[in-house]
mmCIF file with all atom_site columns, C-alpha atoms in Angstrom:
data_model
loop_
_atom_site.group_PDB
_atom_site.id
_atom_site.type_symbol
_atom_site.label_atom_id
_atom_site.label_alt_id
_atom_site.label_comp_id
_atom_site.label_asym_id
_atom_site.label_entity_id
_atom_site.label_seq_id
_atom_site.pdbx_PDB_ins_code
_atom_site.Cartn_x
_atom_site.Cartn_y
_atom_site.Cartn_z
_atom_site.occupancy
_atom_site.B_iso_or_equiv
_atom_site.pdbx_formal_charge
_atom_site.auth_seq_id
_atom_site.auth_comp_id
_atom_site.auth_asym_id
_atom_site.auth_atom_id
_atom_site.pdbx_PDB_model_num
ATOM 1   C CA . MET A 1 1   ? 0.000   0.000  0.000   1.00 53.00 ? 279 MET A CA 1
ATOM 2   C CA . GLU A 1 2   ? 2.851   2.325  0.902   1.00 61.00 ? 280 GLU A CA 1
ATOM 3   C CA . ARG A 1 3   ? 4.535   1.632  -2.469  1.00 59.00 ? 281 ARG A CA 1
ATOM 4   C CA . LYS A 1 4   ? 1.361   2.574  -4.337  1.00 55.00 ? 282 LYS A CA 1
ATOM 5   C CA . ALA A 1 5   ? 1.162   5.863  -2.433  1.00 44.00 ? 283 ALA A CA 1
ATOM 6   C CA . ILE A 1 6   ? 4.810   6.663  -3.227  1.00 51.00 ? 284 ILE A CA 1
ATOM 7   C CA . ALA A 1 7   ? 4.324   5.718  -6.889  1.00 47.00 ? 285 ALA A CA 1
ATOM 8   C CA . LEU A 1 8   ? 1.195   7.862  -7.075  1.00 46.00 ? 286 LEU A CA 1
ATOM 9   C CA . LEU A 1 9   ? 3.025   10.757 -5.408  1.00 45.00 ? 287 LEU A CA 1
ATOM 10  C CA . MET A 1 10  ? 5.939   10.459 -7.854  1.00 52.00 ? 288 MET A CA 1
ATOM 11  C CA . ALA A 1 11  ? 3.609   10.269 -10.848 1.00 47.00 ? 289 ALA A CA 1
ATOM 12  C CA . SER A 1 12  ? 1.789   13.363 -9.600  1.00 49.00 ? 290 SER A CA 1
ATOM 13  C CA . ALA A 1 13  ? 5.104   15.212 -9.194  1.00 46.00 ? 291 ALA A CA 1
ATOM 14  C CA . VAL A 1 14  ? 6.136   14.319 -12.753 1.00 46.00 ? 292 VAL A CA 1
ATOM 15  C CA . CYS A 1 15  ? 2.789   15.496 -14.132 1.00 48.00 ? 293 CYS A CA 1
ATOM 16  C CA . LEU A 1 16  ? 2.932   18.695 -12.097 1.00 46.00 ? 294 LEU A CA 1
ATOM 17  C CA . SER A 1 17  ? 6.471   19.481 -13.304 1.00 47.00 ? 295 SER A CA 1
ATOM 18  C CA . TYR A 1 18  ? 5.369   18.855 -16.901 1.00 47.00 ? 296 TYR A CA 1
ATOM 19  C CA . VAL A 1 19  ? 2.432   21.273 -16.515 1.00 45.00 ? 297 VAL A CA 1
ATOM 20  C CA . ALA A 1 20  ? 4.687   23.869 -14.832 1.00 45.00 ? 298 ALA A CA 1
ATOM 21  C CA . GLY A 1 21  ? 7.202   23.575 -17.692 1.00 45.00 ? 299 GLY A CA 1
ATOM 22  C CA . PHE A 1 22  ? 4.443   23.979 -20.257 1.00 41.00 ? 300 PHE A CA 1
ATOM 23  C CA . ALA A 1 23  ? 3.139   27.082 -18.457 1.00 41.00 ? 301 ALA A CA 1
ATOM 24  C CA . ALA A 1 24  ? 6.643   28.577 -18.329 1.00 40.00 ? 302 ALA A CA 1
ATOM 25  C CA . ALA A 1 25  ? 7.069   27.949 -22.063 1.00 40.00 ? 303 ALA A CA 1
ATOM 26  C CA . ALA A 1 26  ? 3.739   29.677 -22.742 1.00 41.00 ? 304 ALA A CA 1
ATOM 27  C CA . ASP A 1 27  ? 4.874   32.655 -20.629 1.00 44.00 ? 305 ASP A CA 1
ATOM 28  C CA . ALA A 1 28  ? 8.165   32.768 -22.569 1.00 44.00 ? 306 ALA A CA 1
ATOM 29  C CA . ASP A 1 29  ? 6.175   32.977 -25.820 1.00 50.00 ? 307 ASP A CA 1
ATOM 30  C CA . ASP A 1 30  ? 4.287   35.955 -24.390 1.00 54.00 ? 308 ASP A CA 1
ATOM 31  C CA . LEU A 1 31  ? 7.628   37.745 -23.962 1.00 60.00 ? 309 LEU A CA 1
ATOM 32  C CA . ASP A 1 32  ? 7.907   37.811 -27.753 1.00 80.00 ? 310 ASP A CA 1
ATOM 33  C CA . ARG A 1 33  ? 4.461   39.330 -28.366 1.00 86.00 ? 311 ARG A CA 1
ATOM 34  C CA . PHE A 1 34  ? 4.114   43.113 -28.342 1.00 89.00 ? 312 PHE A CA 1
ATOM 35  C CA . GLN A 1 35  ? 1.206   45.525 -28.768 1.00 92.00 ? 313 GLN A CA 1
ATOM 36  C CA . ILE A 1 36  ? 2.299   48.817 -30.339 1.00 93.00 ? 314 ILE A CA 1
ATOM 37  C CA . GLN A 1 37  ? 0.041   51.795 -29.687 1.00 96.00 ? 315 GLN A CA 1
ATOM 38  C CA . GLY A 1 38  ? 0.320   55.295 -31.138 1.00 96.00 ? 316 GLY A CA 1
ATOM 39  C CA . SER A 1 39  ? -1.461  58.165 -32.857 1.00 97.00 ? 317 SER A CA 1
ATOM 40  C CA . VAL A 1 40  ? -1.235  60.299 -35.994 1.00 97.00 ? 318 VAL A CA 1
ATOM 41  C CA . TYR A 1 41  ? -2.118  63.978 -36.221 1.00 97.00 ? 319 TYR A CA 1
ATOM 42  C CA . CYS A 1 42  ? -2.215  66.804 -38.733 1.00 97.00 ? 320 CYS A CA 1
ATOM 43  C CA . ASP A 1 43  ? 0.499   69.358 -37.926 1.00 95.00 ? 321 ASP A CA 1
ATOM 44  C CA . THR A 1 44  ? -1.368  72.537 -38.876 1.00 96.00 ? 322 THR A CA 1
ATOM 45  C CA . CYS A 1 45  ? 1.557   74.760 -37.816 1.00 93.00 ? 323 CYS A CA 1
ATOM 46  C CA . ARG A 1 46  ? 4.437   72.785 -39.398 1.00 91.00 ? 324 ARG A CA 1
ATOM 47  C CA . VAL A 1 47  ? 6.374   72.629 -36.128 1.00 88.00 ? 325 VAL A CA 1
ATOM 48  C CA . GLN A 1 48  ? 6.417   68.823 -35.736 1.00 87.00 ? 326 GLN A CA 1
ATOM 49  C CA . PHE A 1 49  ? 4.748   68.739 -32.335 1.00 90.00 ? 327 PHE A CA 1
ATOM 50  C CA . ILE A 1 50  ? 1.117   68.781 -31.217 1.00 94.00 ? 328 ILE A CA 1
ATOM 51  C CA . THR A 1 51  ? -0.488  72.182 -30.623 1.00 94.00 ? 329 THR A CA 1
ATOM 52  C CA . ARG A 1 52  ? -4.062  73.090 -29.710 1.00 96.00 ? 330 ARG A CA 1
ATOM 53  C CA . LEU A 1 53  ? -4.671  73.518 -33.465 1.00 97.00 ? 331 LEU A CA 1
ATOM 54  C CA . SER A 1 54  ? -3.563  69.989 -34.378 1.00 97.00 ? 332 SER A CA 1
ATOM 55  C CA . LYS A 1 55  ? -6.178  67.473 -35.526 1.00 97.00 ? 333 LYS A CA 1
ATOM 56  C CA . PHE A 1 56  ? -5.925  63.716 -35.097 1.00 98.00 ? 334 PHE A CA 1
ATOM 57  C CA . LEU A 1 57  ? -6.368  61.818 -38.371 1.00 98.00 ? 335 LEU A CA 1
ATOM 58  C CA . GLN A 1 58  ? -8.723  58.905 -38.948 1.00 98.00 ? 336 GLN A CA 1
ATOM 59  C CA . GLY A 1 59  ? -7.607  56.543 -41.717 1.00 98.00 ? 337 GLY A CA 1
ATOM 60  C CA . ALA A 1 60  ? -3.887  57.414 -41.678 1.00 98.00 ? 338 ALA A CA 1
ATOM 61  C CA . LYS A 1 61  ? -1.520  54.547 -42.518 1.00 98.00 ? 339 LYS A CA 1
ATOM 62  C CA . VAL A 1 62  ? 1.631   53.807 -40.561 1.00 97.00 ? 340 VAL A CA 1
ATOM 63  C CA . ARG A 1 63  ? 4.208   51.057 -40.952 1.00 96.00 ? 341 ARG A CA 1
ATOM 64  C CA . LEU A 1 64  ? 6.429   49.202 -38.508 1.00 95.00 ? 342 LEU A CA 1
ATOM 65  C CA . GLU A 1 65  ? 9.863   48.703 -40.059 1.00 95.00 ? 343 GLU A CA 1
ATOM 66  C CA . CYS A 1 66  ? 12.587  46.689 -38.362 1.00 93.00 ? 344 CYS A CA 1
ATOM 67  C CA . LYS A 1 67  ? 16.034  46.601 -39.963 1.00 94.00 ? 345 LYS A CA 1
ATOM 68  C CA . ASN A 1 68  ? 19.149  44.604 -39.275 1.00 92.00 ? 346 ASN A CA 1
ATOM 69  C CA . ARG A 1 69  ? 21.613  46.790 -37.309 1.00 90.00 ? 347 ARG A CA 1
ATOM 70  C CA . VAL A 1 70  ? 24.603  45.628 -39.360 1.00 91.00 ? 348 VAL A CA 1
ATOM 71  C CA . ASN A 1 71  ? 23.491  45.682 -42.982 1.00 93.00 ? 349 ASN A CA 1
ATOM 72  C CA . GLY A 1 72  ? 20.169  47.593 -42.858 1.00 90.00 ? 350 GLY A CA 1
ATOM 73  C CA . THR A 1 73  ? 18.176  44.734 -44.381 1.00 92.00 ? 351 THR A CA 1
ATOM 74  C CA . LEU A 1 74  ? 14.436  45.039 -43.744 1.00 93.00 ? 352 LEU A CA 1
ATOM 75  C CA . THR A 1 75  ? 13.385  42.185 -41.442 1.00 92.00 ? 353 THR A CA 1
ATOM 76  C CA . VAL A 1 76  ? 9.826   43.214 -40.505 1.00 92.00 ? 354 VAL A CA 1
ATOM 77  C CA . SER A 1 77  ? 7.256   45.378 -42.276 1.00 95.00 ? 355 SER A CA 1
ATOM 78  C CA . LYS A 1 78  ? 3.704   45.630 -40.988 1.00 96.00 ? 356 LYS A CA 1
ATOM 79  C CA . GLU A 1 79  ? 1.037   48.315 -41.531 1.00 97.00 ? 357 GLU A CA 1
ATOM 80  C CA . ALA A 1 80  ? -1.812  49.674 -39.429 1.00 97.00 ? 358 ALA A CA 1
ATOM 81  C CA . VAL A 1 81  ? -4.562  52.270 -39.980 1.00 98.00 ? 359 VAL A CA 1
ATOM 82  C CA . THR A 1 82  ? -5.743  54.828 -37.426 1.00 98.00 ? 360 THR A CA 1
ATOM 83  C CA . ASP A 1 83  ? -9.254  54.757 -35.993 1.00 98.00 ? 361 ASP A CA 1
ATOM 84  C CA . GLU A 1 84  ? -11.713 57.649 -35.505 1.00 98.00 ? 362 GLU A CA 1
ATOM 85  C CA . SER A 1 85  ? -9.565  59.060 -32.676 1.00 97.00 ? 363 SER A CA 1
ATOM 86  C CA . GLY A 1 86  ? -6.390  58.990 -34.781 1.00 98.00 ? 364 GLY A CA 1
ATOM 87  C CA . SER A 1 87  ? -5.002  56.038 -32.798 1.00 98.00 ? 365 SER A CA 1
ATOM 88  C CA . PHE A 1 88  ? -3.574  52.764 -34.056 1.00 97.00 ? 366 PHE A CA 1
ATOM 89  C CA . LEU A 1 89  ? -2.860  49.430 -32.416 1.00 96.00 ? 367 LEU A CA 1
ATOM 90  C CA . MET A 1 90  ? -0.611  46.799 -33.933 1.00 95.00 ? 368 MET A CA 1
ATOM 91  C CA . GLU A 1 91  ? 0.584   43.409 -32.690 1.00 94.00 ? 369 GLU A CA 1
ATOM 92  C CA . VAL A 1 92  ? 3.983   42.036 -33.571 1.00 92.00 ? 370 VAL A CA 1
ATOM 93  C CA . THR A 1 93  ? 5.659   38.825 -32.501 1.00 89.00 ? 371 THR A CA 1
ATOM 94  C CA . GLY A 1 94  ? 9.275   37.879 -32.186 1.00 88.00 ? 372 GLY A CA 1
ATOM 95  C CA . ASP A 1 95  ? 12.242  39.328 -30.350 1.00 87.00 ? 373 ASP A CA 1
ATOM 96  C CA . HIS A 1 96  ? 13.880  42.125 -32.342 1.00 85.00 ? 374 HIS A CA 1
ATOM 97  C CA . GLU A 1 97  ? 16.741  42.985 -29.972 1.00 83.00 ? 375 GLU A CA 1
ATOM 98  C CA . GLU A 1 98  ? 19.333  42.989 -32.753 1.00 87.00 ? 376 GLU A CA 1
ATOM 99  C CA . GLU A 1 99  ? 17.247  45.226 -35.023 1.00 90.00 ? 377 GLU A CA 1
ATOM 100 C CA . VAL A 1 100 ? 16.377  48.905 -35.270 1.00 90.00 ? 378 VAL A CA 1
ATOM 101 C CA . CYS A 1 101 ? 12.580  49.197 -35.255 1.00 91.00 ? 379 CYS A CA 1
ATOM 102 C CA . GLU A 1 102 ? 10.468  52.274 -35.899 1.00 93.00 ? 380 GLU A CA 1
ATOM 103 C CA . ILE A 1 103 ? 6.980   53.347 -36.867 1.00 94.00 ? 381 ILE A CA 1
ATOM 104 C CA . VAL A 1 104 ? 6.916   55.531 -39.992 1.00 93.00 ? 382 VAL A CA 1
ATOM 105 C CA . LEU A 1 105 ? 4.164   57.522 -41.687 1.00 94.00 ? 383 LEU A CA 1
ATOM 106 C CA . VAL A 1 106 ? 2.896   55.957 -44.909 1.00 95.00 ? 384 VAL A CA 1
ATOM 107 C CA . GLU A 1 107 ? -0.247  57.722 -46.122 1.00 96.00 ? 385 GLU A CA 1
ATOM 108 C CA . SER A 1 108 ? -2.506  60.536 -44.977 1.00 97.00 ? 386 SER A CA 1
ATOM 109 C CA . PRO A 1 109 ? -6.275  60.487 -45.540 1.00 97.00 ? 387 PRO A CA 1
ATOM 110 C CA . ASP A 1 110 ? -6.182  64.312 -45.896 1.00 97.00 ? 388 ASP A CA 1
ATOM 111 C CA . LYS A 1 111 ? -4.635  65.545 -49.157 1.00 96.00 ? 389 LYS A CA 1
ATOM 112 C CA . ASP A 1 112 ? -4.170  69.013 -47.631 1.00 96.00 ? 390 ASP A CA 1
ATOM 113 C CA . CYS A 1 113 ? -2.200  67.514 -44.741 1.00 97.00 ? 391 CYS A CA 1
ATOM 114 C CA . SER A 1 114 ? 0.017   64.874 -46.291 1.00 96.00 ? 392 SER A CA 1
ATOM 115 C CA . GLU A 1 115 ? 3.566   66.199 -46.263 1.00 94.00 ? 393 GLU A CA 1
ATOM 116 C CA . VAL A 1 116 ? 6.326   64.320 -44.447 1.00 91.00 ? 394 VAL A CA 1
ATOM 117 C CA . SER A 1 117 ? 9.692   65.975 -43.843 1.00 80.00 ? 395 SER A CA 1
ATOM 118 C CA . LYS A 1 118 ? 12.433  64.557 -46.067 1.00 73.00 ? 396 LYS A CA 1
ATOM 119 C CA . GLU A 1 119 ? 15.247  66.021 -43.937 1.00 70.00 ? 397 GLU A CA 1
ATOM 120 C CA . ALA A 1 120 ? 17.189  63.210 -42.252 1.00 60.00 ? 398 ALA A CA 1
ATOM 121 C CA . PHE A 1 121 ? 17.362  65.057 -38.929 1.00 54.00 ? 399 PHE A CA 1
ATOM 122 C CA . LEU A 1 122 ? 13.614  65.825 -39.079 1.00 57.00 ? 400 LEU A CA 1
ATOM 123 C CA . ARG A 1 123 ? 12.538  62.352 -40.210 1.00 62.00 ? 401 ARG A CA 1
ATOM 124 C CA . ASN A 1 124 ? 9.138   61.775 -38.685 1.00 68.00 ? 402 ASN A CA 1
ATOM 125 C CA . ALA A 1 125 ? 9.506   58.293 -37.224 1.00 80.00 ? 403 ALA A CA 1
ATOM 126 C CA . ALA A 1 126 ? 9.088   56.809 -33.763 1.00 82.00 ? 404 ALA A CA 1
ATOM 127 C CA . LYS A 1 127 ? 11.781  54.356 -32.677 1.00 84.00 ? 405 LYS A CA 1
ATOM 128 C CA . ILE A 1 128 ? 10.577  51.447 -30.565 1.00 84.00 ? 406 ILE A CA 1
ATOM 129 C CA . SER A 1 129 ? 12.193  48.635 -28.580 1.00 80.00 ? 407 SER A CA 1
ATOM 130 C CA . LEU A 1 130 ? 10.725  45.224 -29.367 1.00 85.00 ? 408 LEU A CA 1
ATOM 131 C CA . THR A 1 131 ? 12.571  42.929 -27.020 1.00 79.00 ? 409 THR A CA 1
ATOM 132 C CA . ALA A 1 132 ? 11.882  41.643 -23.537 1.00 78.00 ? 410 ALA A CA 1
ATOM 133 C CA . ASN A 1 133 ? 15.596  42.124 -22.863 1.00 71.00 ? 411 ASN A CA 1
ATOM 134 C CA . ASP A 1 134 ? 15.570  45.918 -22.511 1.00 66.00 ? 412 ASP A CA 1
ATOM 135 C CA . GLY A 1 135 ? 14.649  46.554 -18.902 1.00 65.00 ? 413 GLY A CA 1
ATOM 136 C CA . ILE A 1 136 ? 11.121  47.727 -19.690 1.00 66.00 ? 414 ILE A CA 1
ATOM 137 C CA . VAL A 1 137 ? 8.845   46.218 -17.062 1.00 61.00 ? 415 VAL A CA 1
ATOM 138 C CA . SER A 1 138 ? 5.735   45.867 -19.217 1.00 59.00 ? 416 SER A CA 1
ATOM 139 C CA . ASN A 1 139 ? 6.363   43.946 -22.385 1.00 56.00 ? 417 ASN A CA 1
ATOM 140 C CA . GLU A 1 140 ? 2.731   43.835 -23.397 1.00 75.00 ? 418 GLU A CA 1
ATOM 141 C CA . THR A 1 141 ? 2.145   47.353 -24.757 1.00 85.00 ? 419 THR A CA 1
ATOM 142 C CA . ARG A 1 142 ? 4.688   49.724 -26.231 1.00 88.00 ? 420 ARG A CA 1
ATOM 143 C CA . ILE A 1 143 ? 3.496   53.302 -26.743 1.00 90.00 ? 421 ILE A CA 1
ATOM 144 C CA . VAL A 1 144 ? 5.221   55.395 -29.396 1.00 93.00 ? 422 VAL A CA 1
ATOM 145 C CA . ASN A 1 145 ? 5.347   59.173 -29.734 1.00 92.00 ? 423 ASN A CA 1
ATOM 146 C CA . PRO A 1 146 ? 2.613   60.758 -31.893 1.00 95.00 ? 424 PRO A CA 1
ATOM 147 C CA . LEU A 1 147 ? 3.509   61.173 -35.572 1.00 95.00 ? 425 LEU A CA 1
ATOM 148 C CA . GLY A 1 148 ? 2.322   64.063 -37.684 1.00 94.00 ? 426 GLY A CA 1
ATOM 149 C CA . PHE A 1 149 ? 1.710   64.835 -41.322 1.00 95.00 ? 427 PHE A CA 1
ATOM 150 C CA . MET A 1 150 ? 2.187   68.529 -42.152 1.00 95.00 ? 428 MET A CA 1
ATOM 151 C CA . VAL A 1 151 ? 0.054   71.000 -44.073 1.00 96.00 ? 429 VAL A CA 1
ATOM 152 C CA . LYS A 1 152 ? 1.735   72.869 -46.934 1.00 93.00 ? 430 LYS A CA 1
ATOM 153 C CA . THR A 1 153 ? 0.872   76.288 -45.460 1.00 93.00 ? 431 THR A CA 1
ATOM 154 C CA . PRO A 1 154 ? 0.626   76.866 -41.690 1.00 93.00 ? 432 PRO A CA 1
ATOM 155 C CA . SER A 1 155 ? -2.671  78.067 -40.231 1.00 94.00 ? 433 SER A CA 1
ATOM 156 C CA . THR A 1 156 ? -3.006  81.800 -39.632 1.00 94.00 ? 434 THR A CA 1
ATOM 157 C CA . GLU A 1 157 ? -3.943  80.936 -36.023 1.00 95.00 ? 435 GLU A CA 1
ATOM 158 C CA . CYS A 1 158 ? -0.481  79.475 -35.284 1.00 93.00 ? 436 CYS A CA 1
ATOM 159 C CA . PRO A 1 159 ? 1.238   82.702 -34.107 1.00 92.00 ? 437 PRO A CA 1
ATOM 160 C CA . ALA A 1 160 ? -1.446  83.176 -31.419 1.00 92.00 ? 438 ALA A CA 1
ATOM 161 C CA . ALA A 1 161 ? -1.098  79.534 -30.327 1.00 92.00 ? 439 ALA A CA 1
ATOM 162 C CA . PHE A 1 162 ? 2.684   79.942 -30.037 1.00 91.00 ? 440 PHE A CA 1
ATOM 163 C CA . LYS A 1 163 ? 2.324   83.166 -28.099 1.00 90.00 ? 441 LYS A CA 1
ATOM 164 C CA . GLU A 1 164 ? 0.120   81.306 -25.593 1.00 91.00 ? 442 GLU A CA 1
ATOM 165 C CA . LEU A 1 165 ? 2.899   78.734 -25.215 1.00 88.00 ? 443 LEU A CA 1
ATOM 166 C CA . GLY A 1 166 ? 5.582   81.413 -24.907 1.00 89.00 ? 444 GLY A CA 1
ATOM 167 C CA . ILE A 1 167 ? 7.621   80.094 -27.850 1.00 86.00 ? 445 ILE A CA 1
ATOM 168 C CA . LYS A 1 168 ? 8.962   81.548 -31.094 1.00 79.00 ? 446 LYS A CA 1
ATOM 169 C CA . PRO A 1 169 ? 9.300   78.754 -33.679 1.00 69.00 ? 447 PRO A CA 1
ATOM 170 C CA . ASP A 1 170 ? 11.505  78.996 -36.774 1.00 67.00 ? 448 ASP A CA 1
ATOM 171 C CA . VAL A 1 171 ? 8.434   78.969 -39.029 1.00 57.00 ? 449 VAL A CA 1
ATOM 172 C CA . ILE A 1 172 ? 7.554   81.920 -41.254 1.00 58.00 ? 450 ILE A CA 1
ATOM 173 C CA . PHE A 1 173 ? 3.839   82.747 -41.342 1.00 55.00 ? 451 PHE A CA 1
#
């Protein structure tokens, strides 16, 4: 009788360790799954930051691009479209620790607000870390900075908005 109890106890321990190992493997898979959240706006003052005059854009397209750090080869490309609040949500899997990843603007739904700066130092992109090995506590959701398309001509209301903020931008109105 005692042998049966020991055998049953050992069998239970083996089963329990198998289930625990399976659960740990499932948790490890979750470490390679990321939700990317962000927003897209219309930069009505051409200053590349949100002002009270900015409008969030529904239907704007953005793209996640991850590139190999060494040779610049594109390793991931995935698109998302903004909702009625100008927000997007995208899921990506895999650890991209050895890659440079960023969200870039693709297409604006507003033809009057569709310009993207071509200057390298003004490139409108949001870099993002997509690895569980970066010290960020939450690896479920990564929030990127807002990205903005620019109008061709700034709004006439921009100088007043800047005065309220106490700034003098390098934009000619």
